[in-house]
Coordinates of N, CA and C in Angstrom, one line a residue:
M607 N 35.4 -26.0 9.1 CA 34.1 -26.4 8.7 C 33.0 -25.1 9.3
S608 N 33.3 -24.9 10.6 CA 32.2 -23.9 11.0 C 32.2 -22.4 10.4
E609 N 33.5 -22.1 9.9 CA 33.6 -20.9 9.1 C 32.8 -20.8 7.9
R610 N 32.8 -22.1 7.2 CA 32.2 -22.1 5.9 C 30.4 -22.3 6.0
I611 N 30.1 -22.9 7.1 CA 28.8 -22.8 7.8 C 28.3 -21.1 7.8
E612 N 29.2 -20.6 8.7 CA 29.1 -19.2 8.9 C 29.0 -18.1 7.6
Q613 N 29.8 -18.4 6.7 CA 30.0 -17.8 5.4 C 28.4 -18.0 4.6
A614 N 28.1 -19.1 4.8 CA 26.9 -19.7 3.9 C 25.6 -18.8 4.6
V615 N 25.6 -18.8 5.8 CA 24.4 -18.2 6.7 C 24.7 -16.7 6.2
I616 N 25.6 -16.1 6.3 CA 25.7 -14.5 6.0 C 25.4 -14.5 4.6
A617 N 25.6 -15.2 3.7 CA 25.4 -15.0 2.3 C 23.9 -15.2 2.2
E618 N 23.2 -16.0 2.9 CA 22.0 -16.2 2.8 C 21.3 -15.0 3.3
Q619 N 21.6 -14.6 4.4 CA 20.8 -13.4 5.1 C 21.1 -12.1 4.1
Q620 N 22.3 -12.1 3.5 CA 22.5 -11.0 2.7 C 21.6 -10.8 1.4
A621 N 21.2 -12.2 1.0 CA 20.5 -12.2 -0.1 C 19.0 -11.9 0.3
K622 N 18.5 -12.2 1.6 CA 17.2 -11.9 2.0 C 17.2 -10.5 2.1
I623 N 18.0 -9.7 2.7 CA 18.3 -8.3 2.9 C 18.0 -7.6 1.6
S624 N 18.9 -8.1 0.6 CA 18.7 -7.5 -0.8 C 17.3 -7.6 -1.4
L625 N 16.7 -8.8 -1.4 CA 15.3 -9.0 -1.8 C 14.2 -8.0 -1.0
G626 N 14.6 -8.0 0.3 CA 13.6 -7.2 1.1 C 13.7 -5.7 0.7
K627 N 15.1 -5.2 0.5 CA 15.0 -3.8 0.0 C 14.6 -3.6 -1.3
A628 N 14.7 -4.7 -2.4 CA 14.1 -4.7 -3.4 C 12.8 -4.3 -3.5
L629 N 12.0 -5.3 -2.5 CA 10.5 -5.3 -2.5 C 10.1 -3.9 -1.8
E630 N 10.9 -3.2 -1.1 CA 10.4 -2.1 -0.2 C 10.5 -1.0 -1.2
E631 N 11.6 -1.0 -2.2 CA 11.5 0.2 -3.2 C 10.4 0.0 -4.2
A632 N 10.0 -1.3 -4.5 CA 9.0 -1.4 -5.5 C 7.4 -1.0 -4.8
V633 N 7.5 -1.2 -3.3 CA 6.0 -0.9 -2.9 C 6.4 0.6 -2.7
E634 N 7.3 1.4 -2.6 CA 7.3 2.8 -2.4 C 6.9 3.3 -3.8
A635 N 7.8 2.7 -4.8 CA 7.3 3.3 -6.3 C 6.0 3.2 -6.5
E636 N 5.2 1.9 -6.4 CA 3.9 1.8 -6.5 C 3.2 2.9 -5.6
A637 N 3.4 3.2 -4.5 CA 2.5 4.2 -3.8 C 2.8 5.7 -4.6
K638 N 3.9 5.9 -5.1 CA 4.1 7.3 -5.6 C 3.4 7.2 -7.0
A639 N 3.3 6.0 -7.5 CA 2.7 6.3 -9.0 C 1.1 6.4 -8.9
E640 N 0.7 5.6 -7.7 CA -0.7 5.9 -7.4 C -1.1 7.0 -7.1
S641 N -0.3 7.7 -6.3 CA -0.4 9.1 -6.0 C -0.6 9.9 -7.0
A642 N 0.5 9.7 -8.0 CA 0.4 10.5 -9.4 C -0.6 10.3 -10.0
Y643 N -1.1 9.0 -10.1 CA -2.4 8.8 -10.9 C -3.5 9.5 -10.5
K644 N -3.6 9.4 -9.1 CA -4.9 10.2 -8.6 C -4.7 11.6 -8.9
E645 N -3.7 12.3 -8.7 CA -3.4 13.5 -9.0 C -3.7 14.0 -10.3
A646 N -3.3 13.1 -11.3 CA -3.6 13.3 -12.8 C -5.1 13.2 -13.2
K647 N -5.5 12.3 -12.6 CA -7.2 12.0 -12.7 C -7.9 13.0 -12.3
S648 N -7.5 13.8 -10.9 CA -8.2 14.8 -10.6 C -8.1 16.1 -11.5
E649 N -6.9 16.3 -12.1 CA -6.8 17.4 -12.9 C -7.4 17.1 -14.2
T650 N -7.4 16.0 -14.8 CA -8.3 15.6 -15.9 C -9.8 16.0 -15.7
V651 N -10.2 15.7 -14.4 CA -11.6 16.1 -14.2 C -12.0 17.6 -14.2
K652 N -11.0 18.2 -13.6 CA -11.1 19.9 -13.6 C -11.2 20.4 -15.0
A653 N -9.8 19.9 -15.9 CA -9.8 20.3 -17.2 C -11.2 20.0 -18.2
R654 N -11.4 18.8 -17.8 CA -12.7 18.5 -18.6 C -14.0 19.3 -18.2
R655 N -14.1 19.5 -16.8 CA -15.0 20.7 -16.5 C -15.1 22.1 -17.0
A656 N -13.8 22.5 -17.0 CA -13.5 23.8 -17.5 C -13.7 23.8 -18.8
A657 N -13.4 22.8 -19.7 CA -13.7 22.9 -21.3 C -15.1 22.8 -21.8
L658 N -15.9 22.0 -20.7 CA -17.4 22.1 -21.0 C -17.9 23.6 -20.6
R659 N -17.6 24.0 -19.3 CA -17.9 25.3 -19.2 C -17.5 26.4 -20.2
G660 N -16.4 26.3 -20.8 CA -15.7 27.1 -21.8 C -16.3 27.1 -23.2
G661 N -17.4 26.2 -23.5 CA -18.0 26.0 -24.8 C -17.6 24.6 -25.3
W662 N -17.1 24.0 -25.1 CA -16.8 22.5 -25.6 C -18.1 21.7 -25.3
D663 N -18.5 20.9 -26.3 CA -19.7 20.0 -25.9 C -19.0 18.5 -25.9
E664 N -19.7 17.8 -25.4 CA -19.4 16.3 -25.1 C -19.3 15.5 -26.3
K665 N -20.0 15.8 -27.1 CA -19.7 15.1 -28.2 C -18.5 15.5 -29.1
S666 N -18.1 16.8 -29.2 CA -16.9 17.2 -29.7 C -15.9 16.7 -29.0
L667 N -15.7 16.8 -27.7 CA -14.7 16.2 -27.0 C -14.6 14.4 -27.1
R668 N -15.6 13.8 -27.3 CA -15.7 12.3 -27.4 C -15.2 12.1 -28.8
R669 N -15.3 13.0 -29.8 CA -15.1 12.5 -31.3 C -13.4 12.8 -31.3
L670 N -13.1 13.9 -30.4 CA -11.4 14.1 -30.5 C -10.7 13.2 -29.2
G671 N -11.5 12.1 -28.9 CA -10.7 11.2 -27.9 C -10.4 11.7 -26.7
L672 N -10.9 13.1 -26.1 CA -10.8 13.6 -25.1 C -11.6 13.2 -23.8
L673 N -12.6 12.5 -24.2 CA -13.8 12.0 -23.4 C -14.2 10.9 -23.8
K674 N -14.3 10.1 -22.7 CA -14.5 8.3 -22.8 C -16.0 8.2 -23.2
T675 N -16.5 7.4 -23.9 CA -17.8 7.2 -24.3 C -18.3 6.5 -23.0
P676 N -19.4 6.9 -22.6 CA -20.2 6.3 -21.3 C -20.6 5.0 -21.7
R677 N -20.5 4.2 -20.7 CA -20.9 2.8 -20.8 C -22.2 2.7 -20.1
P678 N -22.9 1.7 -20.6 CA -24.4 1.5 -20.0 C -24.1 1.2 -18.3
S679 N -25.0 1.7 -17.5 CA -24.7 1.2 -16.2 C -25.4 -0.1 -15.9
K680 N -24.5 -0.8 -15.1 CA -25.1 -2.1 -14.9 C -24.4 -2.5 -13.6
K681 N -24.9 -3.3 -12.8 CA -23.9 -3.8 -11.5 C -22.7 -4.6 -12.2
S682 N -21.8 -4.2 -11.4 CA -20.3 -4.8 -11.8 C -20.5 -6.1 -11.1
D683 N -19.6 -7.0 -11.4 CA -19.2 -8.4 -10.7 C -18.9 -8.2 -9.4
T684 N -18.4 -7.0 -9.0 CA -17.6 -7.0 -7.6 C -18.9 -6.6 -6.8
A685 N -19.7 -5.9 -7.3 CA -21.0 -5.4 -6.6 C -21.7 -6.6 -6.4
Q686 N -22.1 -7.4 -7.4 CA -22.8 -8.4 -7.0 C -22.2 -9.6 -6.2
E687 N -20.9 -9.7 -6.2 CA -20.2 -10.6 -5.0 C -20.3 -10.1 -3.9
E688 N -20.4 -8.7 -3.6 CA -20.6 -8.3 -2.2 C -21.9 -8.7 -1.6
E689 N -23.0 -8.4 -2.6 CA -24.3 -8.5 -2.1 C -24.4 -9.9 -1.8
S690 N -23.9 -10.9 -2.5 CA -24.0 -12.3 -2.4 C -23.3 -12.5 -1.0
T691 N -22.1 -11.9 -0.8 CA -21.5 -12.1 0.6 C -22.2 -11.7 1.6
V692 N -23.0 -10.4 1.5 CA -23.8 -10.1 2.6 C -24.9 -10.9 2.8
D693 N -25.6 -11.5 1.6 CA -26.9 -12.3 1.9 C -26.5 -13.5 2.5
S694 N -25.4 -14.1 2.5 CA -24.9 -15.4 3.0 C -24.4 -15.2 4.2
A695 N -24.1 -13.8 4.9 CA -23.2 -13.9 6.0 C -24.3 -14.2 7.3
P696 N -24.0 -14.6 8.2 CA -24.7 -15.1 9.2 C -25.1 -13.8 9.8
T697 N -26.5 -13.9 10.3 CA -27.1 -12.8 11.2 C -27.0 -13.3 12.7
S698 N -27.3 -12.2 13.5 CA -27.5 -12.4 15.0 C -28.6 -13.6 15.5
E699 N -29.6 -13.3 14.3 CA -30.8 -14.1 14.6 C -30.7 -15.7 14.3
H700 N -29.8 -16.1 13.5 CA -29.0 -17.3 13.3 C -28.2 -17.9 14.5
Q701 N -27.5 -17.0 15.1 CA -26.4 -17.6 15.8 C -27.1 -17.8 17.2
H702 N -26.7 -18.8 17.9 CA -27.3 -19.1 19.4 C -26.3 -19.4 20.3

């Protein structure tokens, strides 16, 4: 009986270890992807600036799909949420 219990516990531990390793690998892959994305974004900005300095105009680049259409600037929902959080946060004046 105790051998079956031991085997069950070991199997459970091995399953947890496997799941932990899979999660660790996924987290590492995500970090690598984020880094690659940031690098690609930086290279895109450099290339766009070079193209504009080299004689391309924004309208032509936009027409070719190489420049995103600018969106009207307005506060994002996140910025509004942050403001409301700051507004509702207790201040030292209210705390006694």
